[in-house]
Coordinates of C-alpha atoms in Angstrom, one line a residue:
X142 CA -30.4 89.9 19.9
X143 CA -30.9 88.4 23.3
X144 CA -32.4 91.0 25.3
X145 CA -32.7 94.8 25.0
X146 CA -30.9 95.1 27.7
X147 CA -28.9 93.3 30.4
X148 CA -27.8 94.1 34.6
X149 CA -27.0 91.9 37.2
X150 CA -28.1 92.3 40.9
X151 CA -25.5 90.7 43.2
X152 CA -26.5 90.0 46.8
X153 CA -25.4 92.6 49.2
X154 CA -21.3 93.5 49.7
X155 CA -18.5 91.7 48.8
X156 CA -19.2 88.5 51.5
X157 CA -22.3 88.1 49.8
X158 CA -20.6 87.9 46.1
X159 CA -18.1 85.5 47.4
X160 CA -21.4 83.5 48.7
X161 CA -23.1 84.5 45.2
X162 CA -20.5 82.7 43.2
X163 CA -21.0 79.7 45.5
X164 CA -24.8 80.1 45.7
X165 CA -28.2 80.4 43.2
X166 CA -27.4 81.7 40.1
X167 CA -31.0 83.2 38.4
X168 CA -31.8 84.9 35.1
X169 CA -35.3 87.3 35.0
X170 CA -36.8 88.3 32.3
X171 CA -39.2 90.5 31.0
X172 CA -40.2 94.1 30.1
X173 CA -42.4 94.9 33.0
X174 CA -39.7 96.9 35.0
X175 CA -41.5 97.4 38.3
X176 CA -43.0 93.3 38.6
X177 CA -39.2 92.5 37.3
X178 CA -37.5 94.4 40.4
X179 CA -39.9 93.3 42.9
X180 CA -38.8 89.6 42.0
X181 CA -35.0 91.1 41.9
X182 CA -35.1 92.9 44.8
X183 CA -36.7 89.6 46.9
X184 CA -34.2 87.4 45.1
X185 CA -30.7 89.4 45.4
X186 CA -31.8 90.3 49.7
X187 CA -31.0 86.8 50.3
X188 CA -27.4 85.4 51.0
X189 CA -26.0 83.6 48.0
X190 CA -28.1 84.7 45.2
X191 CA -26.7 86.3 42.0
X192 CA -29.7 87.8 39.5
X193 CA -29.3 88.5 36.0
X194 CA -31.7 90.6 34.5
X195 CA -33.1 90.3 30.7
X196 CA -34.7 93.8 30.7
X197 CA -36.8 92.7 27.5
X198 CA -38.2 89.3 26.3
X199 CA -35.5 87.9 23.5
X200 CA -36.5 89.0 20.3
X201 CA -36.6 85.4 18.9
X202 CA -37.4 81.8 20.7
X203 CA -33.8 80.2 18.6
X204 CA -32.4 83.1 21.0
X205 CA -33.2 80.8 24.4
X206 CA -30.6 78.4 24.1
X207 CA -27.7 80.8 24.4
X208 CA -29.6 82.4 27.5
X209 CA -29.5 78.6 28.7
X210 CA -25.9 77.9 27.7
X211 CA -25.3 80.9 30.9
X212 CA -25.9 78.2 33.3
X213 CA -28.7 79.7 35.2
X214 CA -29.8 77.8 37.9
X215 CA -33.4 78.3 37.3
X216 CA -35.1 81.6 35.0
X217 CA -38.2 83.6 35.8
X218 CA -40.4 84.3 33.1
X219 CA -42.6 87.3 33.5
X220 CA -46.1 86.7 31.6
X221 CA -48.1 89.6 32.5
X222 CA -46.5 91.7 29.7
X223 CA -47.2 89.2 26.7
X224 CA -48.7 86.1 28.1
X225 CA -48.5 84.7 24.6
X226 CA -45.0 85.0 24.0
X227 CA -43.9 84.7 27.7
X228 CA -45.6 81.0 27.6
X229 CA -43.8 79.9 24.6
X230 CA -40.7 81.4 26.3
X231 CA -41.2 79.2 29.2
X232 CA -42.3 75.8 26.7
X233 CA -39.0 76.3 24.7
X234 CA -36.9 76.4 28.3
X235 CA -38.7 73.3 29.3
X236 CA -38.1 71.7 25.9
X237 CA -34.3 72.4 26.4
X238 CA -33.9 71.3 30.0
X239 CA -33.6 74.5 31.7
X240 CA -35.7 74.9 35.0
X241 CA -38.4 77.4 34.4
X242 CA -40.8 79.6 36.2
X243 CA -43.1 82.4 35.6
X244 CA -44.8 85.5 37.4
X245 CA -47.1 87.6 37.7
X246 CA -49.2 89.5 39.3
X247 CA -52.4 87.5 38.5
X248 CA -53.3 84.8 40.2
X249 CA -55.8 83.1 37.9
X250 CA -56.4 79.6 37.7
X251 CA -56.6 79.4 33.9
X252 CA -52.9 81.6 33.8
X253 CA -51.4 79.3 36.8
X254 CA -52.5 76.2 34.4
X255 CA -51.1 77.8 30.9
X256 CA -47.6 77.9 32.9
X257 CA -47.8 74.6 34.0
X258 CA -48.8 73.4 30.8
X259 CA -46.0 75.5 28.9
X260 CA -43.3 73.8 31.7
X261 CA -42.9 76.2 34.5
X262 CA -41.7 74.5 37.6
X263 CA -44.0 76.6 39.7
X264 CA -45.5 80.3 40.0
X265 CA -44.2 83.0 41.5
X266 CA -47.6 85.4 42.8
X267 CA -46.0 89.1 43.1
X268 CA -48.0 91.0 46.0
X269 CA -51.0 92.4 45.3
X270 CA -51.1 96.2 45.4
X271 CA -54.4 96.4 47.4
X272 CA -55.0 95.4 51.1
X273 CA -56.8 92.5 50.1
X274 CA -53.7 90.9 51.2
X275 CA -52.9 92.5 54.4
X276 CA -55.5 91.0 56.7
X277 CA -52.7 88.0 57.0
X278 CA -49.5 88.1 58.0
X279 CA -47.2 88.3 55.4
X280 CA -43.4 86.4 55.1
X281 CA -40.9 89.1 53.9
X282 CA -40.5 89.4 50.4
X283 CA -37.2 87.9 50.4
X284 CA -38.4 84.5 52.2
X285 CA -41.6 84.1 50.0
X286 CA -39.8 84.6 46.8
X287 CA -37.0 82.6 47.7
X288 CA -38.6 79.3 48.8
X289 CA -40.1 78.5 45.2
X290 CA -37.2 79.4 43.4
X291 CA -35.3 76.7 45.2
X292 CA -37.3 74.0 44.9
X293 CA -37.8 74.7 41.1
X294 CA -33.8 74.1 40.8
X295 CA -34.3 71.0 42.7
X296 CA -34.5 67.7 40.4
X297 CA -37.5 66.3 39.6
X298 CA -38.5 63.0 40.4
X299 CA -40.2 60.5 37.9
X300 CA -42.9 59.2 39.6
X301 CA -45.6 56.8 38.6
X302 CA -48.9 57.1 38.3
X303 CA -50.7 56.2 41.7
X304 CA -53.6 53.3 41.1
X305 CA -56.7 54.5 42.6
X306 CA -57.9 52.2 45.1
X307 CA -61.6 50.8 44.7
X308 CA -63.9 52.5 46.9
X309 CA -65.1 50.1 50.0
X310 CA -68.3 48.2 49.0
X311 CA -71.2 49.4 51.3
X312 CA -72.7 46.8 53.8
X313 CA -75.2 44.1 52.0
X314 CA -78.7 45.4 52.9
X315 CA -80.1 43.6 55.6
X316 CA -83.4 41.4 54.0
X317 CA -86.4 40.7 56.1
X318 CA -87.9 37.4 56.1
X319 CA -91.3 37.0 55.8
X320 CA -93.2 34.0 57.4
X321 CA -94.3 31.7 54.7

């Protein structure tokens, strides 16, 4: 079985589902309802976006490539719920071509560098439910989520490894001479 469960959040009225079928077509998924409609929410506010939501994690990895074969343009991952599971979620997408990212509501540099490792494109922080956050302005949901969900669809490009330049040799030291 694929998911539990299964809904779809079209972007607002029927100009913005004409736009959706046109525009970014994204798959969600995992268990954590409230971290799971945040990311919806953000993601279907803004014109041509059409979200599918897995309301569970598939109940077997073999399951992903039929989740794949829906032609998502790129699928969150939540891995707050079972970070062990929701990385090899997000390893299997990679492994099968399918652009990946996770969330989650931490914001550790050991969780950002499991998703990396597994394949994730790039990390989607949810907001923080304290103020620690509101000292700075904040970009509306909709914009904040948005912009790293695009560039994950984007194609990467191979690049090679940059050859560190030698560092600059420091001036020869300046020698005295004695009088013989």
């Amino acid at each position: 079985m694929i998911a539990r469960a299964e809904m779809s959040t079209n972007a607002q009225g029927p100009q913005a589902e004409k736009s959706a079928s046109k525009g970014m077509n994204v798959a969600l998924i995992g268990p954590n309802d409230a971290h799971r409609q945040i990311v919806a929410r953000a993601l279907a506010s803004t014109q041509g976006r059409k979200v599918h939501e897995f309301i569970d994690y598939p109940d077997e990895l073999n399951d992903l490539p039929r989740i794949a074969e829906q032609n998502f343009d790129v699928v969150l991952v939540d891995v707050d719920t079972d970070e062990s599971y929701a990385l090899q979620i997000i390893e299997k997408f990679a492994e099968i071509g399918q652009s990946v990212m996770a969330y989650s509501a931490r914001t550790d540099q050991e969780l950002l560098m499991s998703c990396m490792r597994a394949g994730a494109r790039d990390f989607l922080p949810l907001p923080t439910e304290s103020g620690s956050e509101q000292s700075q302005p904040q970009k509306p949901a909709s914009q904040s989520a948005a912009k790293p969900v695009v560039a994950a669809t984007a194609p990467q490009v191979a690049s090679r490894p940059v050859e560190p330049r030698p560092a600059p040799l420091p001036p020869a030291p300046q020698v005295a001479s004695r009088p013989v």
